[in-house]
PDB file of C-alpha atoms in Angstrom:
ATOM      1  CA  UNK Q   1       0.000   0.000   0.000  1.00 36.00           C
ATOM      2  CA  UNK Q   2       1.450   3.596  -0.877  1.00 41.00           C
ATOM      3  CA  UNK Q   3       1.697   5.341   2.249  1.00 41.00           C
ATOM      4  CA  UNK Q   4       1.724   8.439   1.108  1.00 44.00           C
ATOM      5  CA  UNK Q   5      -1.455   8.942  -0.753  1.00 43.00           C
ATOM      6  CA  UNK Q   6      -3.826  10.517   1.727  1.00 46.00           C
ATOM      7  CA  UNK Q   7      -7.141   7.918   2.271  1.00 46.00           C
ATOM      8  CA  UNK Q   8      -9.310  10.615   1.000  1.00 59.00           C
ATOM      9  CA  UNK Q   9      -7.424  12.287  -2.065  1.00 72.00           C
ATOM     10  CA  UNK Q  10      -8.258  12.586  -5.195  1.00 89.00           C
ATOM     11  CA  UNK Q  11      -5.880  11.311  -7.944  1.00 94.00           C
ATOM     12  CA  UNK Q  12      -6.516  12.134 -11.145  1.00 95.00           C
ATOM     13  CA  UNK Q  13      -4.177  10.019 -12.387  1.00 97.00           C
ATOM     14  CA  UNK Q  14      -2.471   7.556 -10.462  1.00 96.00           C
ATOM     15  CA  UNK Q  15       0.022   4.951 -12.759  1.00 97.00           C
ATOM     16  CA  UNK Q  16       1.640   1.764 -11.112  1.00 96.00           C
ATOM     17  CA  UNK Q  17       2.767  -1.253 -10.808  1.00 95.00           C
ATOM     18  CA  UNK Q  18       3.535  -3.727  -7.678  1.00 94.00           C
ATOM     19  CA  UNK Q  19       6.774  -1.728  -7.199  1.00 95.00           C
ATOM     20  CA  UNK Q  20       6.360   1.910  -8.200  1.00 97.00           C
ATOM     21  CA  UNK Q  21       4.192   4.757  -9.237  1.00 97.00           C
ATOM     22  CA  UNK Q  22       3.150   8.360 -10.234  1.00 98.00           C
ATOM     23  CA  UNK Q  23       0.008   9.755  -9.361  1.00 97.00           C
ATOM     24  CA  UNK Q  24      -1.617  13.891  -9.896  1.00 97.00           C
ATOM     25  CA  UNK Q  25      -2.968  14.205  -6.653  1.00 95.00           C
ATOM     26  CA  UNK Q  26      -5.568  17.116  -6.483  1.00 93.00           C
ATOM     27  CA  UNK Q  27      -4.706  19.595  -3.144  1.00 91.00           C
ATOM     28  CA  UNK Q  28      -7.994  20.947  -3.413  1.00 86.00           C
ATOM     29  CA  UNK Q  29     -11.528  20.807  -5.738  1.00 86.00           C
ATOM     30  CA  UNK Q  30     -11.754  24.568  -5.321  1.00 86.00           C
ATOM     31  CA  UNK Q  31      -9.818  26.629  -8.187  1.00 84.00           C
ATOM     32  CA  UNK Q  32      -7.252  29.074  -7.557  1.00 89.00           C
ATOM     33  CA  UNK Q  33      -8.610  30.929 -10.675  1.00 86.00           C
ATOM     34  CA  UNK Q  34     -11.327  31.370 -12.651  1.00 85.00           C
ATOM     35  CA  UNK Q  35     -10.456  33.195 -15.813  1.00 86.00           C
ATOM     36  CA  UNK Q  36     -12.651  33.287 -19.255  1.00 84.00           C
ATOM     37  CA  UNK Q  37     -14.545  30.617 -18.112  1.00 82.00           C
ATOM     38  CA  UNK Q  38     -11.326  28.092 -17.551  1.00 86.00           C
ATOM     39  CA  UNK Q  39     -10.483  27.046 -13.906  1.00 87.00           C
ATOM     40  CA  UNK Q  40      -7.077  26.386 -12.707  1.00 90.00           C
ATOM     41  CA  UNK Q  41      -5.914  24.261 -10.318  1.00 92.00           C
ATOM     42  CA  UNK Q  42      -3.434  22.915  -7.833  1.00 92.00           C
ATOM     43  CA  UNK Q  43      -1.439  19.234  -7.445  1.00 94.00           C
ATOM     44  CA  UNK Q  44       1.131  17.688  -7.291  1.00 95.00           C
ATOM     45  CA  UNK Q  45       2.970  14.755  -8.919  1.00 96.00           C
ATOM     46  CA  UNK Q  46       3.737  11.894  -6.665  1.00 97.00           C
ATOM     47  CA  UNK Q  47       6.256   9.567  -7.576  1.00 98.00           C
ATOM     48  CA  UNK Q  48       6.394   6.467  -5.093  1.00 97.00           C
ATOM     49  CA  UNK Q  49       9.580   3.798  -5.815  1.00 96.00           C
ATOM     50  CA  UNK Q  50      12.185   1.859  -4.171  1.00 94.00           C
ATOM     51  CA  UNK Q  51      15.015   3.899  -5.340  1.00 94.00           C
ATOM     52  CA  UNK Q  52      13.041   7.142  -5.210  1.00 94.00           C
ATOM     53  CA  UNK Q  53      10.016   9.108  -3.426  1.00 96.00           C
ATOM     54  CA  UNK Q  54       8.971  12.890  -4.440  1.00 95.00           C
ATOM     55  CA  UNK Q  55       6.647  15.328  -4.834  1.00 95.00           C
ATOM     56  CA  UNK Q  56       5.933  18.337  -6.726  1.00 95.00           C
ATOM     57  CA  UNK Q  57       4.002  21.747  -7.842  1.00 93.00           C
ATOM     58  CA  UNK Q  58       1.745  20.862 -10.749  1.00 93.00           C
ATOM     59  CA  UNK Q  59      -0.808  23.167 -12.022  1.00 91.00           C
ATOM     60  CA  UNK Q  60      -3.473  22.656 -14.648  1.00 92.00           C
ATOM     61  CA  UNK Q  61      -6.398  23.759 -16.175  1.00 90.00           C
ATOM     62  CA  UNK Q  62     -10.104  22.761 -16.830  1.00 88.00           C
ATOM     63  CA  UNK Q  63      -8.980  22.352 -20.353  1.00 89.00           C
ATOM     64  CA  UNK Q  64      -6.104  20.427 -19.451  1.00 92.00           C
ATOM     65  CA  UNK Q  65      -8.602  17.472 -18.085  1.00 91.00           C
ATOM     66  CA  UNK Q  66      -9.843  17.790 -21.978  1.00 91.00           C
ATOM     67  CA  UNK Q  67      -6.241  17.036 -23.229  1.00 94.00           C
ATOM     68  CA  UNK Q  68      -5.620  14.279 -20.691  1.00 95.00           C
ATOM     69  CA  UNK Q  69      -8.873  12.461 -22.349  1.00 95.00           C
ATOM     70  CA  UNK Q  70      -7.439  13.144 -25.515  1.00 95.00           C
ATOM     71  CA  UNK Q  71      -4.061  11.331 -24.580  1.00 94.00           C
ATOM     72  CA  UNK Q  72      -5.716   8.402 -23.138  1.00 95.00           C
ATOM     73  CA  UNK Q  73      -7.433   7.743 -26.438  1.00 94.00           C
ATOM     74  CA  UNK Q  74      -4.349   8.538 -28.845  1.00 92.00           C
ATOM     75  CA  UNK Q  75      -2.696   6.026 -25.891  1.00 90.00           C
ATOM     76  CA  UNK Q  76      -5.277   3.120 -26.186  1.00 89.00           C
ATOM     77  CA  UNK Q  77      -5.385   4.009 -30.381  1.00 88.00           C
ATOM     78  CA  UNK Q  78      -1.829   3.923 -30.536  1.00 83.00           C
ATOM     79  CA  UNK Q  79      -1.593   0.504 -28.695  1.00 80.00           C
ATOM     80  CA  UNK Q  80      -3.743  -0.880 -31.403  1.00 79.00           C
ATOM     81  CA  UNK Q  81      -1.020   0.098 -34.497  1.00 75.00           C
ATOM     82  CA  UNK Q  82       1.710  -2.780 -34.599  1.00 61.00           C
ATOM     83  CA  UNK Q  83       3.585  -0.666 -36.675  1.00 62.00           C
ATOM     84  CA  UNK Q  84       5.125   1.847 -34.614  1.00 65.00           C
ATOM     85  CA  UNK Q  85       9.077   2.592 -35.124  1.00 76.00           C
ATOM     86  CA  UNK Q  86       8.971   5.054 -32.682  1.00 83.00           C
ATOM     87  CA  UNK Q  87       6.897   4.859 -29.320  1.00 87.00           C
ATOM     88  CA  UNK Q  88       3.818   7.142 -28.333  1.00 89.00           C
ATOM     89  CA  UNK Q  89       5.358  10.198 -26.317  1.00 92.00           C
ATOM     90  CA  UNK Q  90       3.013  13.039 -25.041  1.00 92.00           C
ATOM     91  CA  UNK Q  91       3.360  15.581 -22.214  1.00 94.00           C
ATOM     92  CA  UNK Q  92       0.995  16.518 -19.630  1.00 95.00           C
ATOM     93  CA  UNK Q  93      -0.192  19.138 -19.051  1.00 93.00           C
ATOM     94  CA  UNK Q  94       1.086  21.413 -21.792  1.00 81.00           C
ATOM     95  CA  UNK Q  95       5.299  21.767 -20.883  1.00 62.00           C
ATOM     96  CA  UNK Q  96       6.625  24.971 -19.340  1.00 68.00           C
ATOM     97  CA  UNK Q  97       3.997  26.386 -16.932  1.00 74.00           C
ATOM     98  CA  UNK Q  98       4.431  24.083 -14.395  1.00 86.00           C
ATOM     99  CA  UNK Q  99       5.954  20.624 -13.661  1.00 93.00           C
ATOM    100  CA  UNK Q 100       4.266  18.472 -15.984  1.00 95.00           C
ATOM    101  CA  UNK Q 101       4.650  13.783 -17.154  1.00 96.00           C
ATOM    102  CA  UNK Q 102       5.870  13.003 -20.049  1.00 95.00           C
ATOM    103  CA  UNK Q 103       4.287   9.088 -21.047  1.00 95.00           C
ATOM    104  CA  UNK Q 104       6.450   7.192 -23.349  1.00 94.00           C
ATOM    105  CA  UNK Q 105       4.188   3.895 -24.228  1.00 90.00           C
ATOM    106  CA  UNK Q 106       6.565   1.751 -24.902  1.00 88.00           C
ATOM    107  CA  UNK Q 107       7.442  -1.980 -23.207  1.00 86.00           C
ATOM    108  CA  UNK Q 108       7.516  -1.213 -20.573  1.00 92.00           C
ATOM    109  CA  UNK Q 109       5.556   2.256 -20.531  1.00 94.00           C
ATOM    110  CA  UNK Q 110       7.632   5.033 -18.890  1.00 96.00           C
ATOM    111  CA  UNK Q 111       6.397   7.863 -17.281  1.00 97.00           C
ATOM    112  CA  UNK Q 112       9.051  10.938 -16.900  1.00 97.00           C
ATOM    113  CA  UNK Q 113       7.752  13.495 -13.633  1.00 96.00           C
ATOM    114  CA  UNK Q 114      10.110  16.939 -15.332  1.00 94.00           C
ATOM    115  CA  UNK Q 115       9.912  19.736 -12.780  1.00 92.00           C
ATOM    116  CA  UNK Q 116      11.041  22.013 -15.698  1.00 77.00           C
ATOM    117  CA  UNK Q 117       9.847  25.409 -14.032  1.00 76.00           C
ATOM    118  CA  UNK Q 118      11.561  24.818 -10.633  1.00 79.00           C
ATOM    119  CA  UNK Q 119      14.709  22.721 -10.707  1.00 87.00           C
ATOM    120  CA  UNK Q 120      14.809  21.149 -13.508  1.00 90.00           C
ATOM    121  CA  UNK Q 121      14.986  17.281 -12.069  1.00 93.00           C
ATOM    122  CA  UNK Q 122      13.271  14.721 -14.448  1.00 95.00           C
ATOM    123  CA  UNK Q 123      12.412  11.063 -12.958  1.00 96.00           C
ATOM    124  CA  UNK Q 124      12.247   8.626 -14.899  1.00 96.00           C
ATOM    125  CA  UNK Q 125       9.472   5.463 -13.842  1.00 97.00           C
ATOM    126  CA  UNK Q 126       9.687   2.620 -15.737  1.00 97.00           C
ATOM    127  CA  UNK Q 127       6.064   0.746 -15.406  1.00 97.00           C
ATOM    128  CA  UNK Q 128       4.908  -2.493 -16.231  1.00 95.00           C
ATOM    129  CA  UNK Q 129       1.278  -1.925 -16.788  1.00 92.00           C
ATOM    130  CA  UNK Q 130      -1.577  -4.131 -16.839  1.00 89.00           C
ATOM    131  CA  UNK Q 131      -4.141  -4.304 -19.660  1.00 87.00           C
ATOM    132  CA  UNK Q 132      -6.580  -2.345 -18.114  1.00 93.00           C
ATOM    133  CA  UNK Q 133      -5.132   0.580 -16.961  1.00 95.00           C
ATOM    134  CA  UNK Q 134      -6.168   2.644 -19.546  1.00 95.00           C
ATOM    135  CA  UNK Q 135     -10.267   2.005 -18.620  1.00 95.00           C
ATOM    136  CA  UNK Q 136      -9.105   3.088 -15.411  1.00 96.00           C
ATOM    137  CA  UNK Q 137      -7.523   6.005 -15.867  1.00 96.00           C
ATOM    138  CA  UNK Q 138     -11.032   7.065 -18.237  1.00 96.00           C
ATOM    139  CA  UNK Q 139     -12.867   6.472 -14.578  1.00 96.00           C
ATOM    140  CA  UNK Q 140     -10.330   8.311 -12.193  1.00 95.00           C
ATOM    141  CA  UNK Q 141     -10.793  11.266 -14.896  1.00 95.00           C
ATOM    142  CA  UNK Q 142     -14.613  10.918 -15.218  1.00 94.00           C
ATOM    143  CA  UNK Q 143     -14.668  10.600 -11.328  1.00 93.00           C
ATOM    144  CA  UNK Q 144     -12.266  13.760 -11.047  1.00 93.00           C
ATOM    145  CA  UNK Q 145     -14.397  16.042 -13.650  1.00 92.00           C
ATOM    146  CA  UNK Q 146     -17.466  14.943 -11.160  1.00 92.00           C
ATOM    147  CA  UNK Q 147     -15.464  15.607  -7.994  1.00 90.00           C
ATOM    148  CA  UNK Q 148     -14.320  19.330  -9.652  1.00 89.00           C
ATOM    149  CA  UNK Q 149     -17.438  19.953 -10.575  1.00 87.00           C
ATOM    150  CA  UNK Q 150     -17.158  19.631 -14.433  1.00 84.00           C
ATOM    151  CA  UNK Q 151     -18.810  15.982 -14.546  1.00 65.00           C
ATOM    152  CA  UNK Q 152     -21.598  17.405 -17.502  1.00 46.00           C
ATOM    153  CA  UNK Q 153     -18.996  17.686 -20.236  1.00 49.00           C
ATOM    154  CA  UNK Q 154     -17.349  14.422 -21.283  1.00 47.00           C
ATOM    155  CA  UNK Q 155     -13.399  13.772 -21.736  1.00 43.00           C
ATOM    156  CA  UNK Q 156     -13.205  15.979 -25.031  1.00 44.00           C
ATOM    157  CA  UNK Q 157     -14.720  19.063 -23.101  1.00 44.00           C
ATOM    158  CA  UNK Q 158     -18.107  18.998 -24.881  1.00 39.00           C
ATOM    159  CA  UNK Q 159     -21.298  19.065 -23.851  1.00 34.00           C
ATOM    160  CA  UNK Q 160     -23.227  15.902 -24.437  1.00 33.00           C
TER     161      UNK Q 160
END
């Protein structure tokens, strides 16, 4: 059990195997800003390991949930192509405001936590995922639109 996951946080992502992990823990459902109609918020990126344990800063938006959707399917599309040279690689959220993951999908997938703002560490998690991981990531992010109250709008950011 990862002991430093508070019982009652939400992750909006949380990636692991029996060894190691990464997770976007939310600090709060209440935005720090509401601008133009796009919330933002606070986290952090927890990366739980034998070898290592950290967190930090990382700050998103309301659209940023949209674009984490949007990975998840280019992820699970991607898986499906047996002809990839070169593995799926996409950051979240958008690089340079804030820490943000890179996810490499490759065997095994490999999840970088860059702190590029602040001191410009990157971790590197290797992760031996199971099949069904990306399902449950589409729940943890349906379950985290609900909990921020954006739960009307589906993964894409439109209104059903």
């Amino acid at each position: 059990m990862d002991t430093n996951i508070q019982p009652d946080a939400i992750e909006l992502i949380r990636l692991a195997d029996p060894c190691q992990s990464v997770a976007v823990r939310l600090r709060s459902t209440e935005p720090t800003l509401e601008s133009l109609g796009v919330r933002y918020y606070d986290a952090e990126a927890v990366v739980t390991s034998g070898f290592v344990n950290g967190t930090v800063y990382l700050g998103f938006d309301s659209d940023d949930l949209s674009d984490w959707g949007r990975l998840l399917d280019a992820i699970e599309e991607a898986e499906q192509e047996a002809d990839l040279d070169e593995p799926f690689t996409a950051d979240w959220p958008r690089s340079g405001r804030t820490a943000y993951l890179r996810f490499i999908a490759d065997d095994p997938y490999v999840v970088e936590v860059h702190d590029g703002s602040g001191t410009q560490i990157v971790v590197s998690v290797p992760l031996d995922m199971r099949e069904e991981w990306i399902a449950e990531s589409k729940e943890r992010l349906a379950d985290a639109r609900t909990a921020l109250g954006l739960g009307t709008e589906d993964h894409h950011g439109t209104r059903p």
